[in-house]
mmCIF file of C-alpha atoms in Angstrom:
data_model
loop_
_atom_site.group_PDB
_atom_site.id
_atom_site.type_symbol
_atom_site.label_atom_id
_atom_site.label_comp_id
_atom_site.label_asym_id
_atom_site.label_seq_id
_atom_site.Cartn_x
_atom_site.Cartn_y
_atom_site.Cartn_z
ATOM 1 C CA UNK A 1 113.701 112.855 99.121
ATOM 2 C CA UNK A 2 110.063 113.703 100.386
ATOM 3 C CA UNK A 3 108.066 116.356 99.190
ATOM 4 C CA UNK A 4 110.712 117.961 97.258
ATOM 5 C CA UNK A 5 113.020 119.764 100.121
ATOM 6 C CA UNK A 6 116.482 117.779 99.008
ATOM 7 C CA UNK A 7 116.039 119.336 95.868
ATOM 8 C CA UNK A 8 116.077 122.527 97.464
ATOM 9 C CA UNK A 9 118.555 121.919 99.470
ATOM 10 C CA UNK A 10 121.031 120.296 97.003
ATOM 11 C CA UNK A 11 120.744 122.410 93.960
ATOM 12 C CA UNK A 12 119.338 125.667 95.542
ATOM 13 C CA UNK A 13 116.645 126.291 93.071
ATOM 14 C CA UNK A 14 112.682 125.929 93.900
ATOM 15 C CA UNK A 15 110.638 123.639 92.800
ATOM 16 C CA UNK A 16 107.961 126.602 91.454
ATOM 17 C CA UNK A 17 110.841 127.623 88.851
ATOM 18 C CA UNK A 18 111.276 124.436 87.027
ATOM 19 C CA UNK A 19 108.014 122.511 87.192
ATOM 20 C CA UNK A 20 107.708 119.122 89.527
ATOM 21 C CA UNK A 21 110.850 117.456 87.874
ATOM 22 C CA UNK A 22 113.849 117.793 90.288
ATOM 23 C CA UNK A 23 117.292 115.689 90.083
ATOM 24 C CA UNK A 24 116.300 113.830 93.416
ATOM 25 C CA UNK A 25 113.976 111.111 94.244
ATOM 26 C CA UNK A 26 110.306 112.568 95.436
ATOM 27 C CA UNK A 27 108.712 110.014 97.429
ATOM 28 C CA UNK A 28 105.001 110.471 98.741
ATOM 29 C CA UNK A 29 107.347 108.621 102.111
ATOM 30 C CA UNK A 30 107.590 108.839 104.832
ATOM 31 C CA UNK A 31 103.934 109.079 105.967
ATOM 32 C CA UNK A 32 100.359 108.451 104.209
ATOM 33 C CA UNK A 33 100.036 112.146 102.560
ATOM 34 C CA UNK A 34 100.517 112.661 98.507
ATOM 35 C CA UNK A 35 102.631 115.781 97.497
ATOM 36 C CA UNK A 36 100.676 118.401 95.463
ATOM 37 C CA UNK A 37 103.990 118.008 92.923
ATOM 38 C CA UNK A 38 104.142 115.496 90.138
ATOM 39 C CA UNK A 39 106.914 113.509 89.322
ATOM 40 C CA UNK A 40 107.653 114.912 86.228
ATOM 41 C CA UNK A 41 107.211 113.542 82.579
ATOM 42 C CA UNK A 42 108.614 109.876 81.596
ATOM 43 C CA UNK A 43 109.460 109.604 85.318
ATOM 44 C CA UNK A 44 108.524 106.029 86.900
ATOM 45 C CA UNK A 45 108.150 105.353 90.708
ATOM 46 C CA UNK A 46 107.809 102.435 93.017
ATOM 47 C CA UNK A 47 106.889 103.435 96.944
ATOM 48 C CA UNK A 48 106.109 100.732 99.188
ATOM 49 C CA UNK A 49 106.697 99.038 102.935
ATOM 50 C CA UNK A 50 106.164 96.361 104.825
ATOM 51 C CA UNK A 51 104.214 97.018 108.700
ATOM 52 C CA UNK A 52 103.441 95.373 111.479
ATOM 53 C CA UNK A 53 100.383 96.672 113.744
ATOM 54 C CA UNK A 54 98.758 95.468 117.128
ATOM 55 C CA UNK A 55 95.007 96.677 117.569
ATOM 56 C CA UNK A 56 93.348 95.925 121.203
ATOM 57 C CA UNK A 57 89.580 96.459 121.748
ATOM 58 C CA UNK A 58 88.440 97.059 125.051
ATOM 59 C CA UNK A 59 84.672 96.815 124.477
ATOM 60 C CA UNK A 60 85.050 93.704 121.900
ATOM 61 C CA UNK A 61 87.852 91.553 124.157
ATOM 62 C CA UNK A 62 89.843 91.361 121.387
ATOM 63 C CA UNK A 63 93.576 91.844 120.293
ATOM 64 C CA UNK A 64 94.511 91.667 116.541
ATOM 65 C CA UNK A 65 97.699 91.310 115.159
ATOM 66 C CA UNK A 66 98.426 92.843 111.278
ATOM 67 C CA UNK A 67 101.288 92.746 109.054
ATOM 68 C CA UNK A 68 100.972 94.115 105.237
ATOM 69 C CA UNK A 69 102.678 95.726 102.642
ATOM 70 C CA UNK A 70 101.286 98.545 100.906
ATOM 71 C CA UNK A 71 102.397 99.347 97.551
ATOM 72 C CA UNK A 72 102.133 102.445 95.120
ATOM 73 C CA UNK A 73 103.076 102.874 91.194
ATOM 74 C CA UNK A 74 104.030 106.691 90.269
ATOM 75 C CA UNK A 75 104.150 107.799 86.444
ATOM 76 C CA UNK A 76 104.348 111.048 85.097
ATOM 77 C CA UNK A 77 102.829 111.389 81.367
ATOM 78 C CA UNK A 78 101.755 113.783 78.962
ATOM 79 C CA UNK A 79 103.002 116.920 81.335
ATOM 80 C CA UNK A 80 104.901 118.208 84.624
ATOM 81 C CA UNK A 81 101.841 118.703 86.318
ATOM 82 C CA UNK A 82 99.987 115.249 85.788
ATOM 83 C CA UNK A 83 100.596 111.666 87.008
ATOM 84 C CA UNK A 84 98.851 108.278 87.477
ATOM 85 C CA UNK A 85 99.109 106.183 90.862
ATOM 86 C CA UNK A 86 97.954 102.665 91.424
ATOM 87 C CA UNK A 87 98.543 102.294 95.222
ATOM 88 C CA UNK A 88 97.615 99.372 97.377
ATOM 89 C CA UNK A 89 97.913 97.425 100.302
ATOM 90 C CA UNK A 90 98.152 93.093 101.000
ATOM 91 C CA UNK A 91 97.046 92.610 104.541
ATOM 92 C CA UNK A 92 97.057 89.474 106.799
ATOM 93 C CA UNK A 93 95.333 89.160 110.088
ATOM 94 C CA UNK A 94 95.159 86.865 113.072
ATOM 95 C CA UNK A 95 92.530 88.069 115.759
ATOM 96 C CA UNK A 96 92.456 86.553 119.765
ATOM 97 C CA UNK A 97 88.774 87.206 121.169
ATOM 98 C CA UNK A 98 88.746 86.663 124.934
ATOM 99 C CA UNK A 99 85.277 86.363 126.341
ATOM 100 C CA UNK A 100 84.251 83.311 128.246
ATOM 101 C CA UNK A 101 86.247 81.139 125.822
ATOM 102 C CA UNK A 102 89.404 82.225 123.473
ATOM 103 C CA UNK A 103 88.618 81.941 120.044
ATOM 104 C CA UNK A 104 90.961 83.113 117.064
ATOM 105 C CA UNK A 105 90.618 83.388 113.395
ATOM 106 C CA UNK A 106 93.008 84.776 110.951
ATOM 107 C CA UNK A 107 92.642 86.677 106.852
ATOM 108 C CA UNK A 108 94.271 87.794 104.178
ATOM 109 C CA UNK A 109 92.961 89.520 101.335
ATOM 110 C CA UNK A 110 93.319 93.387 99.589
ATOM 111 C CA UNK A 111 92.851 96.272 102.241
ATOM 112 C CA UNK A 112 92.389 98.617 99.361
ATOM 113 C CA UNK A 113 93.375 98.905 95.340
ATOM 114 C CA UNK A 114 92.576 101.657 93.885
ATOM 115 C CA UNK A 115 93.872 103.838 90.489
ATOM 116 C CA UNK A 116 93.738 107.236 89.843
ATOM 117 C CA UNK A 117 95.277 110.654 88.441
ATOM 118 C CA UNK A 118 96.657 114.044 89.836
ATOM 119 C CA UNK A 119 97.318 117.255 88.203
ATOM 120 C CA UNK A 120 98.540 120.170 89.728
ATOM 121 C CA UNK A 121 96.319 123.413 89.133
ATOM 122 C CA UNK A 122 98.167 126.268 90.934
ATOM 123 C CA UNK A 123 101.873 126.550 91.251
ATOM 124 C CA UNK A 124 102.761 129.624 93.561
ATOM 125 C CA UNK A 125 105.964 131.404 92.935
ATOM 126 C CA UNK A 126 107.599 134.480 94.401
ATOM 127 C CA UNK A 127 111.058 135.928 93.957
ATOM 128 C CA UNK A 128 112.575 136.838 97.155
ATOM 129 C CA UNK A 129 115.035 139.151 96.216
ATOM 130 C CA UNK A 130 117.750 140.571 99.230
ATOM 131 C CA UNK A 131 117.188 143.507 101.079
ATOM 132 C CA UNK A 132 120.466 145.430 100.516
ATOM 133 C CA UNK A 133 119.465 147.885 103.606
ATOM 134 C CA UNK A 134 117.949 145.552 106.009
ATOM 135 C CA UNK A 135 119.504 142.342 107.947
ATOM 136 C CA UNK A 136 116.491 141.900 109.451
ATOM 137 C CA UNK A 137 114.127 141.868 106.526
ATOM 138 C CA UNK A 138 116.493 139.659 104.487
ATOM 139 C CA UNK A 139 116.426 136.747 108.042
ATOM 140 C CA UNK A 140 112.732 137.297 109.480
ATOM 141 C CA UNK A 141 110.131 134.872 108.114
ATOM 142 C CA UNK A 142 108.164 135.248 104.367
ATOM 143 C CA UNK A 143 104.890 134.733 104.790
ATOM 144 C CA UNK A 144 104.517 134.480 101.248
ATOM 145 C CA UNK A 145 106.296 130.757 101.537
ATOM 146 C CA UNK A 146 102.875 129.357 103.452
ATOM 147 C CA UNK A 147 101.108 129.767 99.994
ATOM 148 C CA UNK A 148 100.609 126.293 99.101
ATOM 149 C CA UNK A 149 100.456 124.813 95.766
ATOM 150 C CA UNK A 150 97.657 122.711 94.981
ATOM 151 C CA UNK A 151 96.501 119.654 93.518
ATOM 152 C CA UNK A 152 93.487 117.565 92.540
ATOM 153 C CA UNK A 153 93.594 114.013 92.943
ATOM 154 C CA UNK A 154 90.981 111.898 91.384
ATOM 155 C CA UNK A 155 90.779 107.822 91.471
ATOM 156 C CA UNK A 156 88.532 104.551 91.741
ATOM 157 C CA UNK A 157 88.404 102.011 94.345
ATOM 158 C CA UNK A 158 87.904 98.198 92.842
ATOM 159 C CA UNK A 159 87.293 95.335 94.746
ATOM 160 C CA UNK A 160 88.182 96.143 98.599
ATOM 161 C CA UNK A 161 87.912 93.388 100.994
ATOM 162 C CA UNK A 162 84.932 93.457 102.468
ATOM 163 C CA UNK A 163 86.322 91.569 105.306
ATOM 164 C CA UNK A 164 88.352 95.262 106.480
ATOM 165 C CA UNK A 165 85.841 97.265 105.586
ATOM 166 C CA UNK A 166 81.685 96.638 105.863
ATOM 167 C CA UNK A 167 79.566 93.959 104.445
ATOM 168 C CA UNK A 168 77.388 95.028 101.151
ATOM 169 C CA UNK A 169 80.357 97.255 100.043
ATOM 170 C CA UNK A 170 80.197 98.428 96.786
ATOM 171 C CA UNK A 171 82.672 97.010 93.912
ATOM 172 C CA UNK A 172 83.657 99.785 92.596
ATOM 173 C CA UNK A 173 83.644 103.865 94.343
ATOM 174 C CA UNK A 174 85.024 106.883 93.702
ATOM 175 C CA UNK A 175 88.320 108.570 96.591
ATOM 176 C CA UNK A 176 89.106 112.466 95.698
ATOM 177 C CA UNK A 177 91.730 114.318 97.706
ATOM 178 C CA UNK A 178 92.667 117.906 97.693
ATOM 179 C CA UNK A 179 96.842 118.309 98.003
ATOM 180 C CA UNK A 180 98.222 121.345 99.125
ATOM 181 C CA UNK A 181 101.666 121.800 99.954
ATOM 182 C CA UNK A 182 104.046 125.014 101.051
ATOM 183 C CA UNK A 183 107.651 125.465 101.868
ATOM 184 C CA UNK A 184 107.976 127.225 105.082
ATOM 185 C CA UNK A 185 111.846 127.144 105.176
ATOM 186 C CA UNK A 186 113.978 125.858 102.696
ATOM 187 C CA UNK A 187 114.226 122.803 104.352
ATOM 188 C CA UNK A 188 110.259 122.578 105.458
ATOM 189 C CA UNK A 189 107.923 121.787 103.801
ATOM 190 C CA UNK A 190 104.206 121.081 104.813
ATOM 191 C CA UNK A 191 101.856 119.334 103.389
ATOM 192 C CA UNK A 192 97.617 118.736 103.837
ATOM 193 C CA UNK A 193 95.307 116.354 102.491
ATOM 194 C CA UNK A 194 91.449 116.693 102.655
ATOM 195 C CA UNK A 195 90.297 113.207 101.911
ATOM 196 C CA UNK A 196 86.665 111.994 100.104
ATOM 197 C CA UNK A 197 86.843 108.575 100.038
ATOM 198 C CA UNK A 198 83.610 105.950 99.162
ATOM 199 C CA UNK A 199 81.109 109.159 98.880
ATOM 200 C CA UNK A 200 78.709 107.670 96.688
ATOM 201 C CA UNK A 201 78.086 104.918 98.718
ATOM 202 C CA UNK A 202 76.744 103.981 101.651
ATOM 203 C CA UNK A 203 79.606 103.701 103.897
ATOM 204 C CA UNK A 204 81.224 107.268 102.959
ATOM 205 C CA UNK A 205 84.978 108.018 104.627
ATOM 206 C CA UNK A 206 86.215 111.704 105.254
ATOM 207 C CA UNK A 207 89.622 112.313 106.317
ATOM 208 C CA UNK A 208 92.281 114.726 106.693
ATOM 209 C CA UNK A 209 96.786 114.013 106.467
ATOM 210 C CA UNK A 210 98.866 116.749 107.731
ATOM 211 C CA UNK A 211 102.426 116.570 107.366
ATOM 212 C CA UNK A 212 105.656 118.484 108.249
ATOM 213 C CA UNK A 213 108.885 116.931 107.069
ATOM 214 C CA UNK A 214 112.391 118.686 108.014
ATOM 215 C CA UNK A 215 115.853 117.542 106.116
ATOM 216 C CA UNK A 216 118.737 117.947 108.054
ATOM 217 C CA UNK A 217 121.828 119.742 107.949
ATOM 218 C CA UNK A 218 123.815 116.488 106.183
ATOM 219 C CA UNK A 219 121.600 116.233 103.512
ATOM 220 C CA UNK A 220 120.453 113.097 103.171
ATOM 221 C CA UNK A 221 118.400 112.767 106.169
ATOM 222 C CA UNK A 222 114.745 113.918 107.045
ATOM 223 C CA UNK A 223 112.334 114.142 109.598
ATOM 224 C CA UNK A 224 108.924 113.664 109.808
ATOM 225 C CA UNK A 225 105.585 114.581 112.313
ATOM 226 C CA UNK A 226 101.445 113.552 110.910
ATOM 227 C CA UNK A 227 98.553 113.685 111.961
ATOM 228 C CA UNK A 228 95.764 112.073 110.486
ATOM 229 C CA UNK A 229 92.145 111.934 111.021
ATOM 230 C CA UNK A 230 89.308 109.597 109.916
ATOM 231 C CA UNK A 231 85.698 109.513 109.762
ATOM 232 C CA UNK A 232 82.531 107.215 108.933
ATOM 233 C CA UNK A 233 79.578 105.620 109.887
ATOM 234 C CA UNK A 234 81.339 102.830 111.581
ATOM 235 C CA UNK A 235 85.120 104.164 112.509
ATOM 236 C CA UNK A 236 86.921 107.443 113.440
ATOM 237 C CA UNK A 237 90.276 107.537 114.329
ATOM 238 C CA UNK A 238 93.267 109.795 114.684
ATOM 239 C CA UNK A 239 96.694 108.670 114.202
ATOM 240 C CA UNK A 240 100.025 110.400 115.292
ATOM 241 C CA UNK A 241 103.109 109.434 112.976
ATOM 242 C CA UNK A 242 106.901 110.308 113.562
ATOM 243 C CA UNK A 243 109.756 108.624 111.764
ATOM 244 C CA UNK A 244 112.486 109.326 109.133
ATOM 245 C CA UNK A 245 113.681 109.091 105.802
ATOM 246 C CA UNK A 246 117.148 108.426 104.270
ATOM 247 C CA UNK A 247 118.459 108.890 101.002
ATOM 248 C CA UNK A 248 121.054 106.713 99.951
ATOM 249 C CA UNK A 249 121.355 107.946 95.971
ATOM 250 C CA UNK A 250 119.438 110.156 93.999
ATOM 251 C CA UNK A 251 116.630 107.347 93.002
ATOM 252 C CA UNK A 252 116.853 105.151 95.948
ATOM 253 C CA UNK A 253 115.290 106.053 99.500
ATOM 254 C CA UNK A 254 114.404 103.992 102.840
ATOM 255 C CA UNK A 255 112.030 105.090 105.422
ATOM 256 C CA UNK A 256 111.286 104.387 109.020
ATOM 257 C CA UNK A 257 107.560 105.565 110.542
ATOM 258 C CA UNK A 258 106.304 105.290 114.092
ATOM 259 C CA UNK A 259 102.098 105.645 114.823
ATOM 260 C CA UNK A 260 99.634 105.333 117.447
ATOM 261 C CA UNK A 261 96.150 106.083 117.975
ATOM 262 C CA UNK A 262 94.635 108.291 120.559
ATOM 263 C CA UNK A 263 91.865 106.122 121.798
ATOM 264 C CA UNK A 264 91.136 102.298 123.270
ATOM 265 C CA UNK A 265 88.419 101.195 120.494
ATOM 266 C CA UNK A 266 90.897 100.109 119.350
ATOM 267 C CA UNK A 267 94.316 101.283 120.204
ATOM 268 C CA UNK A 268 96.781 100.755 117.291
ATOM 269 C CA UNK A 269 100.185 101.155 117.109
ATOM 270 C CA UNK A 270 102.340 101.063 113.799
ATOM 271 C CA UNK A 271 105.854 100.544 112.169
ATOM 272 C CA UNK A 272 106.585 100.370 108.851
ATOM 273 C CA UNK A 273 110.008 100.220 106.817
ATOM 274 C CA UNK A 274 109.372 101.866 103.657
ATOM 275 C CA UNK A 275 111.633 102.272 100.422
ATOM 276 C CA UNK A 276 111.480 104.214 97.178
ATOM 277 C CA UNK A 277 112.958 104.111 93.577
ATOM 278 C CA UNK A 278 112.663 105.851 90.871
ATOM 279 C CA UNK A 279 113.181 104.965 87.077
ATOM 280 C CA UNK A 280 114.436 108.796 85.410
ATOM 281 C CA UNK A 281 113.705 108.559 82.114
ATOM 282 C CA UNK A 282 113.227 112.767 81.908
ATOM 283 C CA UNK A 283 116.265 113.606 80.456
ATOM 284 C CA UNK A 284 115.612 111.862 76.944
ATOM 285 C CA UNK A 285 112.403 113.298 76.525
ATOM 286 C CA UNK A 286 114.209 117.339 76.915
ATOM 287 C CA UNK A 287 114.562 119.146 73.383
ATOM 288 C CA UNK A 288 117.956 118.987 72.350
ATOM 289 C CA UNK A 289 119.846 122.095 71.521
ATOM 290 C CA UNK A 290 120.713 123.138 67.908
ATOM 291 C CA UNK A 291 124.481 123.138 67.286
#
């Protein structure tokens, strides 16, 4: 399930000790942040969801209605620690302006397509071996756990919509995001994104994802909190996020997620259903033991 946890929780060993393979699906859902962790080699993974969003302007007069599906291609080559992502999003509109007359118009087109790599630089791991003389030590909180591991993620946007975004915008432009994620708790983990997006052009976008994610005592369930920030010329938001994830096999996961904005220009609120699956091809690419 997300971000690794089930993994933990299911087969008791970390993540750090192994590499970013693990027997269990590892979904960049629920929410909009990207684990530091790979996938693992020969590993192929389809995220997605479909969402519905109303936006109301109070200065503009006007109340738009969005539905979408955003879409994201996982594949681990070459090593552990590196994977390419083509991730997406299809986006229709229809927008009600109410001045002195109602007008409406409606789109469709590509909110964003863009490809890229990650590769995981740092990989933090610490034995924490019992205390034989202290109960206390053995249940009071490792501070070590908050050291996160951390990734660099490096892609290209090609051919946004210039309808969502501004008019003049460049073809192609580079997004960069720093991952970092940590384990508080076995069944925590936390996870940051600092976000460069367009930064060679004229419309630049900075942003931040924060994400803690809590599996449950069955399992198969998780739960999610985010909060996300954006910044630009032309738009700043922040976005609260709270939903859930559920894991029905080891390669198959559905997600719910909840959002809303904290202002009025505009206020947005968000669901999307999401599911995973993975393709687990790791197994035939281990060396084989001599007899």
């Amino acid at each position: 399930m997300r971000k690794l946890f089930f993994s933990i929780f299911l087969i008791g060993f970390s993540t750090s000790i192994f590499g970013q393979y693990t027997d269990i699906l590892n979904s960049n859902q629920p929410g909009n942040s990207q684990s530091a962790y790979a996938l693992g080699k020969k590993v192929l993974q389809f995220e997605g969801g479909l969402w519905v969003e109303n936006r109301k302007h109070t200065h503009t007069h006007t109340n738009m209605f969005i539905s979408g599906l955003n879409y994201t291609v996982r594949y681990g080559y070459f090593s552990n620690k590196l994977e390419f992502m083509l991730q997406g999003a299809l986006i229709y509109d229809y927008t009600q302006q109410n001045r002195f007359i109602t007008t409406t118009q409606s789109h469709m087109g590509f909110y964003n397509h863009t490809l890229g790599a990650k590769y995981l630089i740092y990989n933090p791991y610490f034995e924490n071996k019992p205390n034989l003389y202290s109960w206390k030590a053995n249940h009071s909180f490792n501070w070590n756990n908050m050291i996160p591991a951390v990734a660099i993620y490096a892609g290209v946007n090609a051919f946004p919509n210039e309808r969502y975004f501004y008019s003049g915008i460049a073809p192609f432009s580079p997004k960069v995001v720093l991952a970092l994620q940590s384990h508080p708790t076995p069944r925590t983990a936390l996870i940051g994104n600092i976000i460069a997006n367009r930064f060679t052009t004229q419309y630049p976008e900075w942003g931040y994802v924060l994400t803690l994610t809590h599996n449950l005592d069955n399992g198969r369930f998780s739960i999610f909190a985010e909060s996300e920030g954006i910044q630009s010329q032309w738009y700043s938001d922040h976005i609260i996020r709270l939903g859930g994830a559920y894991l029905f096999t080891k390669d198959i996961q559905v997600n719910i997620d909840l959002g809303a904005s904290w202002k009025d220009t505009p206020s947005r609120y968000i669901a999307l259903l999401g599911f995973s699956y993975r393709i687990d091809k790791y197994d035939k690419f281990l060396p084989q033991e001599k007899k």
